[in-house]
CSV table of C-alpha atoms in Angstrom, one decimal:
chain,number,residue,atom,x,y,z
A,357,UNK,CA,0.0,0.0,0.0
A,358,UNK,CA,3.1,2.4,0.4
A,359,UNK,CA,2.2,3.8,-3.3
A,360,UNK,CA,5.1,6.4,-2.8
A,361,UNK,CA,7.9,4.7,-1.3
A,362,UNK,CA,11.2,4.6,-3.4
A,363,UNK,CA,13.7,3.3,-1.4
A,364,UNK,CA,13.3,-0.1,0.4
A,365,UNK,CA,16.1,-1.7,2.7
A,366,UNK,CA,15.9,-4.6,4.3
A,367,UNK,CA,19.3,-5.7,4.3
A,368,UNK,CA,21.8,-7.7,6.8
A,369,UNK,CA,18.9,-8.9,8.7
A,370,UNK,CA,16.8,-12.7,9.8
A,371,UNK,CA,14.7,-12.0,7.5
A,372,UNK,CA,12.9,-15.5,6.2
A,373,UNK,CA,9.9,-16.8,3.8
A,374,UNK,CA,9.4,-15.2,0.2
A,375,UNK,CA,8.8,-12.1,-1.0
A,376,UNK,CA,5.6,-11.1,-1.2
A,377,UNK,CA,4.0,-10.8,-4.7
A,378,UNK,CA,2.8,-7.3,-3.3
A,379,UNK,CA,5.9,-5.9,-3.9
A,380,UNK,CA,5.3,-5.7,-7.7
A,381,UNK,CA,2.6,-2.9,-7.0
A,382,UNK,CA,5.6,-0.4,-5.8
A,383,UNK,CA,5.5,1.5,-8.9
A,384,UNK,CA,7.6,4.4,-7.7
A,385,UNK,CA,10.4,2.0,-6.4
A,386,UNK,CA,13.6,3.0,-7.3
A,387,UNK,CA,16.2,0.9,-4.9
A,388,UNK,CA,15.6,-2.1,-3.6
A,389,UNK,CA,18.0,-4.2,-1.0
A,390,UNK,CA,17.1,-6.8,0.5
A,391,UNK,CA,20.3,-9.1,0.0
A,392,UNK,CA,22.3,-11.2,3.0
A,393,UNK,CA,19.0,-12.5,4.5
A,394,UNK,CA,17.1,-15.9,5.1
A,395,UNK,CA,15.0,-15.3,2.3
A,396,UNK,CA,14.3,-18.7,-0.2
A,397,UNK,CA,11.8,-19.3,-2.7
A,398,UNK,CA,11.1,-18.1,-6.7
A,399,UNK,CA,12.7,-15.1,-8.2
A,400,UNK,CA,9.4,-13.0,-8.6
A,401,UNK,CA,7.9,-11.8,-11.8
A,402,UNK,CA,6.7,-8.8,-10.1
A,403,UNK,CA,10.1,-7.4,-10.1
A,404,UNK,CA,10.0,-6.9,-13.5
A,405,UNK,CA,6.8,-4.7,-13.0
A,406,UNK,CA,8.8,-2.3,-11.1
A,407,UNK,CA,9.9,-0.1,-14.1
A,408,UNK,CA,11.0,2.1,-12.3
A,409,UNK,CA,14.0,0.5,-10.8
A,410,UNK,CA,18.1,1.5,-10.6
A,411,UNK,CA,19.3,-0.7,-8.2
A,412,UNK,CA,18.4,-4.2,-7.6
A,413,UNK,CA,20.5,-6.2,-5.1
A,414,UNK,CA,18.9,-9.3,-3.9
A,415,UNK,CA,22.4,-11.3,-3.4
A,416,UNK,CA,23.1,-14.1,-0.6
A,417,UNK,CA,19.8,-15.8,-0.6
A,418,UNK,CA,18.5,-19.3,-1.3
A,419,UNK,CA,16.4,-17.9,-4.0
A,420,UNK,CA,16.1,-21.1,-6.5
A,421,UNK,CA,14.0,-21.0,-10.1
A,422,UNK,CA,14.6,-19.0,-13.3
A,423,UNK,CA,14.9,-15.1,-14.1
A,424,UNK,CA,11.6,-13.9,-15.7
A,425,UNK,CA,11.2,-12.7,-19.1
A,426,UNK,CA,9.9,-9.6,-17.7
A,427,UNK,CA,12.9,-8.6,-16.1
A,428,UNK,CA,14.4,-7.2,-19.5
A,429,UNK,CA,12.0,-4.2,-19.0
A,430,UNK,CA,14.1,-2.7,-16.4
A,431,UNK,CA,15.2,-0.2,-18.7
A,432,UNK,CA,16.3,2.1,-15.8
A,433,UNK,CA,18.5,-0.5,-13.7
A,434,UNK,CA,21.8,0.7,-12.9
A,435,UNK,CA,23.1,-1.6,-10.7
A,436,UNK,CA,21.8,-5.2,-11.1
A,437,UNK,CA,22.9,-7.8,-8.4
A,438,UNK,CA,22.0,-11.6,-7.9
A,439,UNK,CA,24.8,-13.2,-7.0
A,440,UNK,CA,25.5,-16.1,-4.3
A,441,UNK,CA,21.7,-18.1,-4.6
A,442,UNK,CA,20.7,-21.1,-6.5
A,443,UNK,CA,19.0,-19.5,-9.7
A,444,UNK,CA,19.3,-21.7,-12.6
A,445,UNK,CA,17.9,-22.0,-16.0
A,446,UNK,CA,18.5,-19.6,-18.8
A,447,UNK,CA,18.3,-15.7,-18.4
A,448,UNK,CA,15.7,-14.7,-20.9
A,449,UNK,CA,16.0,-10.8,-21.4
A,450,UNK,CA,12.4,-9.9,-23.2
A,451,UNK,CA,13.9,-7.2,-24.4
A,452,UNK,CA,17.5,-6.4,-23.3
A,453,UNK,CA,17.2,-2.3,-23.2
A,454,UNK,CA,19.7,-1.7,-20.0
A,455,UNK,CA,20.4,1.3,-21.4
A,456,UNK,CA,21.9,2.7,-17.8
A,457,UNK,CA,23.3,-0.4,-17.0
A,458,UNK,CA,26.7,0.0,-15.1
A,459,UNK,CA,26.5,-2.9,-12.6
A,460,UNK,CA,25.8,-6.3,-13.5
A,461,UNK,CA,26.7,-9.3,-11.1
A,462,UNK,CA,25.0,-12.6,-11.4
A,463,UNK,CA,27.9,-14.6,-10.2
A,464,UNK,CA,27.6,-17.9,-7.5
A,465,UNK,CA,24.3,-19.2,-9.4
A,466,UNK,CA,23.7,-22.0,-11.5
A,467,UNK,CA,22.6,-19.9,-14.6
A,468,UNK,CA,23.1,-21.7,-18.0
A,469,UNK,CA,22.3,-20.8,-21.5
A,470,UNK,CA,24.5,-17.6,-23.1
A,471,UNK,CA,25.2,-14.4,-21.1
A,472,UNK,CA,23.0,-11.1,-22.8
A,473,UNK,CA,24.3,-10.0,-25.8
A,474,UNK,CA,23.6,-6.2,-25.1
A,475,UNK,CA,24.8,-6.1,-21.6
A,476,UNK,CA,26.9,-3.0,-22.6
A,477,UNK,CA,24.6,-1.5,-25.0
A,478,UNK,CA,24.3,1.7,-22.9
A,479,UNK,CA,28.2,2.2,-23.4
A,480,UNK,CA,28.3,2.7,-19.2
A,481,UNK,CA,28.7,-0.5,-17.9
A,482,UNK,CA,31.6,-1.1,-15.4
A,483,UNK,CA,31.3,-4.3,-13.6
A,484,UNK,CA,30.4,-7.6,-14.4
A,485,UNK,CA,30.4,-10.3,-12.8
A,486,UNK,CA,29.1,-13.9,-14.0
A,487,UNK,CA,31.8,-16.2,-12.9
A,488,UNK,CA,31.0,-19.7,-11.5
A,489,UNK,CA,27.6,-20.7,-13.1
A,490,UNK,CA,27.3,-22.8,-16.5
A,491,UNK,CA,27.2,-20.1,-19.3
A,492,UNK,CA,28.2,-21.4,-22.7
A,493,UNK,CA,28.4,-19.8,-26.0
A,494,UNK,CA,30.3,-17.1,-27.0
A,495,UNK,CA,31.5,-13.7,-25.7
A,496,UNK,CA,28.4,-11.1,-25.6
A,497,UNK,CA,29.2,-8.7,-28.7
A,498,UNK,CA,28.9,-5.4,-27.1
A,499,UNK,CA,31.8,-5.9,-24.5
A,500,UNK,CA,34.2,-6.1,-27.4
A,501,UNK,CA,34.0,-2.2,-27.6
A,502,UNK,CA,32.7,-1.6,-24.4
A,503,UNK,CA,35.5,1.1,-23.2
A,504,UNK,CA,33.7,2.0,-19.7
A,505,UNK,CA,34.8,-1.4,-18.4
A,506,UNK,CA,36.6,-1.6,-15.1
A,507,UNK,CA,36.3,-5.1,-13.9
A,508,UNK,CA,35.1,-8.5,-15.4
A,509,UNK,CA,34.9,-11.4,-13.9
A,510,UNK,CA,33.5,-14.6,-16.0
A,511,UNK,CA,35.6,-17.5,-14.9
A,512,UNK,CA,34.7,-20.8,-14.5
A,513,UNK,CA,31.4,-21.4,-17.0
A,514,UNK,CA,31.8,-22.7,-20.6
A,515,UNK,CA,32.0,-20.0,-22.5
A,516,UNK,CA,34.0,-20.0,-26.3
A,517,UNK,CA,35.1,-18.1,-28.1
A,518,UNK,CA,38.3,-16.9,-29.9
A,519,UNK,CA,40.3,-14.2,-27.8
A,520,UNK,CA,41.8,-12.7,-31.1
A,521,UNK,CA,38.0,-11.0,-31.7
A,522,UNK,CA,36.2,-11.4,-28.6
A,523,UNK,CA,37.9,-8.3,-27.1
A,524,UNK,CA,39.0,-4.8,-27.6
A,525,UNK,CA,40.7,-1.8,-25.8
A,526,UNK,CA,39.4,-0.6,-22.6
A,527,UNK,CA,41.6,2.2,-21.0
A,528,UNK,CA,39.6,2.1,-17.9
A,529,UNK,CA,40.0,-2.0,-16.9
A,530,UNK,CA,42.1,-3.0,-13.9
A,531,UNK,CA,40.8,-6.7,-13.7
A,532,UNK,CA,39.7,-9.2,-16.1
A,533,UNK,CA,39.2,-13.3,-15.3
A,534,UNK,CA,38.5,-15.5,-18.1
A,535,UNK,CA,39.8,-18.6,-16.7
A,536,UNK,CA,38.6,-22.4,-16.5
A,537,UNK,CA,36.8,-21.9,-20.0
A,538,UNK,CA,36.5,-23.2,-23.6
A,539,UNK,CA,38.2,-19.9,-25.0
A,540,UNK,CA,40.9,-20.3,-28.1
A,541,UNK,CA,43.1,-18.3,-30.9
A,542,UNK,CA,45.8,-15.9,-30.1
A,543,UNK,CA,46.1,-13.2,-27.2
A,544,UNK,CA,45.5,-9.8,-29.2
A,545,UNK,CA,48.1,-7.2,-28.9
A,546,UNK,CA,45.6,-5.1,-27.7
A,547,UNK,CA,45.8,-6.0,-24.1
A,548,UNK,CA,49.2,-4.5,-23.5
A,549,UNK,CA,46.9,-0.8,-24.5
A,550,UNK,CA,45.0,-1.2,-21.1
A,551,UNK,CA,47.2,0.8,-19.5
A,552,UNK,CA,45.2,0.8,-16.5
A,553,UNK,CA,45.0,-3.3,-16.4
A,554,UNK,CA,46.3,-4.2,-13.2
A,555,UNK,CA,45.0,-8.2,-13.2
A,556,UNK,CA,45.1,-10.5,-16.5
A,557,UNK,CA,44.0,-14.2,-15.6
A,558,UNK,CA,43.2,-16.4,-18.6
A,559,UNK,CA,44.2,-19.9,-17.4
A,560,UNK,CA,43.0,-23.2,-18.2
A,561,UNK,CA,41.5,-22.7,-21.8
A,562,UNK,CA,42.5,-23.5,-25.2
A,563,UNK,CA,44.9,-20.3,-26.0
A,564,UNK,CA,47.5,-20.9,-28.8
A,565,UNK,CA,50.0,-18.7,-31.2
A,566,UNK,CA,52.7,-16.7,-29.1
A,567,UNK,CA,52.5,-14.2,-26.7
A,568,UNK,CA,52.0,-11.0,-27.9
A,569,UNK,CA,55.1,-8.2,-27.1
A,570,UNK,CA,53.2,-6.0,-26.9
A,571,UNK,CA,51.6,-7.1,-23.6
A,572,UNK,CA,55.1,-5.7,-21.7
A,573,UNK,CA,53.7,-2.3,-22.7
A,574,UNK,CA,50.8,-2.7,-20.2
A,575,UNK,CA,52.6,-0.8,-17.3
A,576,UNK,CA,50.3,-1.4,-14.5
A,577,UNK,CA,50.2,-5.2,-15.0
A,578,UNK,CA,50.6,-6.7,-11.1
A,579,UNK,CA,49.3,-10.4,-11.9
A,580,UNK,CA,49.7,-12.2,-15.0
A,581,UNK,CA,48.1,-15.9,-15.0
A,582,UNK,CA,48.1,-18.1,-18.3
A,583,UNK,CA,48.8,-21.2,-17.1
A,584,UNK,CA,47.3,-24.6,-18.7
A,585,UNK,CA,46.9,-23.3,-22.0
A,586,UNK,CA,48.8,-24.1,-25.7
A,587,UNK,CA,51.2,-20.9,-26.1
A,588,UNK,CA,54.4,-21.2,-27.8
A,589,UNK,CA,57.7,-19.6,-28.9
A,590,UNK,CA,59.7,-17.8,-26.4
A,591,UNK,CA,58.7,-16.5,-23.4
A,592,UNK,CA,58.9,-12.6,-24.9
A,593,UNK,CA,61.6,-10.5,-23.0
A,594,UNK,CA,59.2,-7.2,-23.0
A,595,UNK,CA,57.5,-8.6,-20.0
A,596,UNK,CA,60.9,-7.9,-18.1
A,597,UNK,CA,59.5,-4.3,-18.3
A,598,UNK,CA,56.5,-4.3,-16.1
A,599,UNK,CA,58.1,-2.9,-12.6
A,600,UNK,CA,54.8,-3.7,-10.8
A,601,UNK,CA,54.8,-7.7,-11.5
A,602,UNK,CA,54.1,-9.0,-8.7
A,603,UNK,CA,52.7,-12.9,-9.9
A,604,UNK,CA,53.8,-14.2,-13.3
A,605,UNK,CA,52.4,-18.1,-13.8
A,606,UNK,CA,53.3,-19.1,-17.4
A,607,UNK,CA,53.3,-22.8,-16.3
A,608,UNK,CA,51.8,-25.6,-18.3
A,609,UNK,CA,52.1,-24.1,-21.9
A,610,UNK,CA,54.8,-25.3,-24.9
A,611,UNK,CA,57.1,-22.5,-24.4
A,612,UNK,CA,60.5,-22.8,-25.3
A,613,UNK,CA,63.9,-21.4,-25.4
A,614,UNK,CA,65.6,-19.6,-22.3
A,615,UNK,CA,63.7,-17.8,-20.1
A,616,UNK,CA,64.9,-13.7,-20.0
A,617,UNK,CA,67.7,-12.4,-18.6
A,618,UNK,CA,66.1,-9.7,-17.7
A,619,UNK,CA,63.1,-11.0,-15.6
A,620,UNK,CA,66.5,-10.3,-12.8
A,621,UNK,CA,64.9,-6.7,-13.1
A,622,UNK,CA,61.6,-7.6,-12.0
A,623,UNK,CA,62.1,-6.6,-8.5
A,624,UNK,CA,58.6,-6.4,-7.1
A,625,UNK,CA,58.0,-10.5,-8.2
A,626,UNK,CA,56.5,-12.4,-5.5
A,627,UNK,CA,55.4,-15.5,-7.3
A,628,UNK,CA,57.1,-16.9,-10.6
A,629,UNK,CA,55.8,-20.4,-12.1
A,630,UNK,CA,57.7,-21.6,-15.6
A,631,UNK,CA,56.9,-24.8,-14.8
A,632,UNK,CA,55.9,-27.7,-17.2
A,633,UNK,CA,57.4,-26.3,-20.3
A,634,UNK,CA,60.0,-26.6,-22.8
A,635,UNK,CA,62.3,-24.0,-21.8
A,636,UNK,CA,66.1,-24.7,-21.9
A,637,UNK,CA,69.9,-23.2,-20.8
A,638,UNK,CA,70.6,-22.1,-17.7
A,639,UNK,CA,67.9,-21.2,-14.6
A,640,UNK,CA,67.7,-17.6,-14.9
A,641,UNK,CA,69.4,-14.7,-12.6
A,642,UNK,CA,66.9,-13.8,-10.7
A,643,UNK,CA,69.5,-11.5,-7.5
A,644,UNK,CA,67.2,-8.6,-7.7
A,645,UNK,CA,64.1,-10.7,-7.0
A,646,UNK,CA,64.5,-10.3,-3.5
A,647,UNK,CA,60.4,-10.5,-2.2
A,648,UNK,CA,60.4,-14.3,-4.4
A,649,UNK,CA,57.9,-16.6,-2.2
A,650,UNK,CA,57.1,-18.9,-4.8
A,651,UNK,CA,59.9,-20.1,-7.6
A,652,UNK,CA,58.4,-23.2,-9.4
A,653,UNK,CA,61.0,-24.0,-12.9
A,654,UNK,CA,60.4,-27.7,-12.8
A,655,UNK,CA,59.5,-30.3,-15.8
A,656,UNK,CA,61.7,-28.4,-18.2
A,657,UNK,CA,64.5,-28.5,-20.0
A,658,UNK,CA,67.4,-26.3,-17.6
A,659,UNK,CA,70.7,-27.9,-17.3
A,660,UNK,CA,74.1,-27.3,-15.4
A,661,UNK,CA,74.0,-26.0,-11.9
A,662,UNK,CA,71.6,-24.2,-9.0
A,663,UNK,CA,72.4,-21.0,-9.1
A,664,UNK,CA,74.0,-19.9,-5.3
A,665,UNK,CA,72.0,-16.4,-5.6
A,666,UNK,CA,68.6,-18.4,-5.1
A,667,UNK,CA,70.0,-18.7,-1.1
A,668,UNK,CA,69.2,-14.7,-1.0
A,669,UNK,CA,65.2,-15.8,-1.4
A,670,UNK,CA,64.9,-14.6,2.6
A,671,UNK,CA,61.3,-14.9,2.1
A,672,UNK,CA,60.6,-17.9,-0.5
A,673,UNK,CA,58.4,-20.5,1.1
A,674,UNK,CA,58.2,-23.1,-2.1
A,675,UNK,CA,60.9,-23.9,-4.5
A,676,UNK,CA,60.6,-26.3,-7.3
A,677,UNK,CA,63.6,-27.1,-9.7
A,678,UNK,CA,62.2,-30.8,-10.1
A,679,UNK,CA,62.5,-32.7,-13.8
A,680,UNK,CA,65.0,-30.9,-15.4
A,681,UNK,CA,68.9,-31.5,-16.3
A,682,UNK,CA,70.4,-29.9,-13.6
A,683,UNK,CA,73.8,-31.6,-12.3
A,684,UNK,CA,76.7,-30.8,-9.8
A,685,UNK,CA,76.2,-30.2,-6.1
A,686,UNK,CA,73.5,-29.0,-4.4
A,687,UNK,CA,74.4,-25.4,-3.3
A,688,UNK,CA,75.3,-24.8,0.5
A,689,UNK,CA,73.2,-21.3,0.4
A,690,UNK,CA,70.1,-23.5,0.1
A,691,UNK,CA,70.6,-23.8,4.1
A,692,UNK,CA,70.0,-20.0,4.4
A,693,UNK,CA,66.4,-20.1,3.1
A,694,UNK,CA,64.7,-20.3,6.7
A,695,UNK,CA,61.4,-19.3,5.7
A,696,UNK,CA,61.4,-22.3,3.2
A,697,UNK,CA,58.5,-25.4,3.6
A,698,UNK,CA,58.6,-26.9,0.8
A,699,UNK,CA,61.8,-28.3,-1.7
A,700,UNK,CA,61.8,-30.2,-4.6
A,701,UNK,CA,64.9,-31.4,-6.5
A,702,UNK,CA,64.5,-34.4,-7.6
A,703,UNK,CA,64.6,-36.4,-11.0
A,704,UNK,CA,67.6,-34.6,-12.0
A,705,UNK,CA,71.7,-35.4,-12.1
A,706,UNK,CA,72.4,-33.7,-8.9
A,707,UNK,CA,75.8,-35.5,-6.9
A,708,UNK,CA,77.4,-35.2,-3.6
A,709,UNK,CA,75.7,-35.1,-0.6
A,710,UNK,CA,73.0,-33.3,1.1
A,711,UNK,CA,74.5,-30.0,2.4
A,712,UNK,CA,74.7,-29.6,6.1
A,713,UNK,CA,73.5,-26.1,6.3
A,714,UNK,CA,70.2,-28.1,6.0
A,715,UNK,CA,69.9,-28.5,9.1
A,716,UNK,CA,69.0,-24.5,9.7
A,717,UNK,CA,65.8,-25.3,7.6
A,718,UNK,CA,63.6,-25.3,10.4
A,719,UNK,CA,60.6,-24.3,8.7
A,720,UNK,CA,61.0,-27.3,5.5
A,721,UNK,CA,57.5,-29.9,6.0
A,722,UNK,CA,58.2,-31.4,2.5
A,723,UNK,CA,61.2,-31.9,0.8
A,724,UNK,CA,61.9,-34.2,-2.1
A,725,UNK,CA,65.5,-35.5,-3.7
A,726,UNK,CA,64.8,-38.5,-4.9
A,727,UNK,CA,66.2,-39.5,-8.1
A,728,UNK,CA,69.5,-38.3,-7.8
A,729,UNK,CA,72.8,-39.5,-7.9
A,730,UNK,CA,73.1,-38.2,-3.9
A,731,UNK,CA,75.0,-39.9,-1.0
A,732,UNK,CA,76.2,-39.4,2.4
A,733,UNK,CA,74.6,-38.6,5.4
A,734,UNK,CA,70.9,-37.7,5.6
A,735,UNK,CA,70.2,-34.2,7.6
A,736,UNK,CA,67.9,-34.9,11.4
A,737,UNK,CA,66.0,-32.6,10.9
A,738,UNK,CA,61.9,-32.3,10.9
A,739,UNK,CA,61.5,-32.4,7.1
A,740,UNK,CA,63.8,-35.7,6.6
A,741,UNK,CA,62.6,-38.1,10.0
């Protein structure tokens, strides 16, 4: 009966039951929020009566059933949220007008059927979420030139699509996730123009060709995550550029050749996986990547010796060197890794004996030398009883 009310908040609360089908006579609403309740039941028609609409954030619920036809006639929603409740079925937009659309997150559902091709048609939307649901098809053809974009998120559905056309240039995106999805062709050089892009994860899809150059130009870049994908060629030296690298996970790809010399520069890296590749010579410098945490190089092709520099890691936690070519001694300097947990050495040529410095490795759980040509005395430490 409130005929005038336009904003309704009912938020954060113990709220339980449905909603009632009244609700579709608020004609004048403009916001409504009733999200992180006890709430369960159909997602309501009535909603999509509500013309009059902007924001709509109904998330954390046990809301279970379809999204109406009628819901495409919110041609004034600005911010649209659903995400986190059991809606399934395919979202049927009657007519797709979200002009003002700047918010769409429909993420944590069980949605299949293709994502809306207009989502962007309004040239203003920011956000979108979709990730973990069962979307297939392709790519929605307005994001492709949909500049105003800021963050996506549409990992983990089963969506295709080749990467070469699906996507443009946005200057304004700090965060995209594509991964754990049917996507294939080449990365486009366009990527390294978002020079605002701070996130780039595409893993676990079908990506081939080589890796653009022209992604070292993307200055801002902090995370870079391809792994489990079908790139090849060289491991491009231009990504040696971007200062603010702070993950780089390459692993599980065909790349070959040596890895840069000048990832060394990279001084920022946290996190660097190379692993299950092709890549050959020597395991790189890496003296001036002094925060390293994680250094995974293993099931490649690196031969000769462990570099001594890798015992200035004070903060790496895992290191991997595991399936390669590697021979001589293991280094000393290993011992003055104290932060380390977990080591993995083994199936290469390595001789001599385990170092004694090992036994400063306090913090080792998991270490693994087997398949070796190692002898001597074994360390008492934690790790080895």
């Amino acid at each position: 009966m409130l005929s005038s009310l336009t904003n309704l908040g009912l938020s954060e609360n113990n709220l339980t039951g449905v909603i009632p089908d009244s609700f579709g006579n608020l004609s004048k609403l403009t916001t409504i929020y009733l999200h992180t309740n006890r709430l369960s039941g159909s997602f309501l028609q009535e909603f999509g009566i509500v013309s009059s609409l902007s924001d709509l954030k109904l998330s954390f619920y046990n809301f279970v059933g379809i999204i109406f036809a009628s819901i495409g006639t919110l041609t004034k929603i600005t911010y649209f949220r659903l995400f986190t409740n059991k809606l399934s079925d395919l979202i049927s937009f009657e007519q797709n007008n979200f002009t003002q659309l700047k918010e769409f997150h429909i993420f944590g559902n069980q949605f299949t059927g293709h994502l809306p091709e207009n989502v962007c048609s309004g040239g203003l939307l920011e956000n979108f979420t979709a990730y973990d649901n069962y979307f297939i098809g392709s790519m929605p053809k307005s994001l492709r030139n949909c500049t105003s974009l800021n963050r996506v998120r549409l990992n983990g559905n089963q969506l295709i699509g080749n990467m070469g056309e699906s996507f443009g240039i946005y200057p304004r995106l700090t965060y995209m996730e594509l991964s754990y999805n049917k996507l294939y062709g080449e990365l486009s050089a366009n990527w390294g123009q978002c020079q605002n892009l701070a996130s780039l994860k595409i893993s676990n899809n079908d990506i081939s060709g080589r890796l653009p150059l022209e992604l070292g130009e993307a200055s801002q870049l902090q995370v870079l995550i391809l792994s489990s994908n079908k790139i090849h060629g060289k491991i491009p030296k231009e990504l040696g550029k971007l200062k603010f690298l702070l993950g780089l996970y390459l692993d599980g790809n065909k790349f070959s050749g040596q890895v840069p010399y000048n990832f060394e520069m990279l001084s920022n890296l946290e996190q660097l996986n190379l692993a299950n590749n092709n890549l050959s010579g020597l395991i790189p410098n890496l003296g001036k990547c002094k925060k390293l945490f994680l250094l995974n190089l293993s099931n490649n092709h690196l031969s000769k010796y462990i570099p001594l520099q890798i015992g200035n890691f004070q903060f790496l936690q895992n290191l991997d060197l595991s399936k390669n070519f590697l021979m001589g001694e293991i280094p000393q300097q290993l011992g003055d890794l104290k932060t380390l947990e977990t080591l993995n050495l083994s199936h290469n040529a390595l001789s001599g004996s385990i170092p004694s410095s090992f036994d400063k490795l306090l913090s080792l759980t998991s270490i693994d030398l087997s398949y070796n040509q190692l002898e001597g005395l074994i360390p008492n430490t934690k790790a080895f009883s």
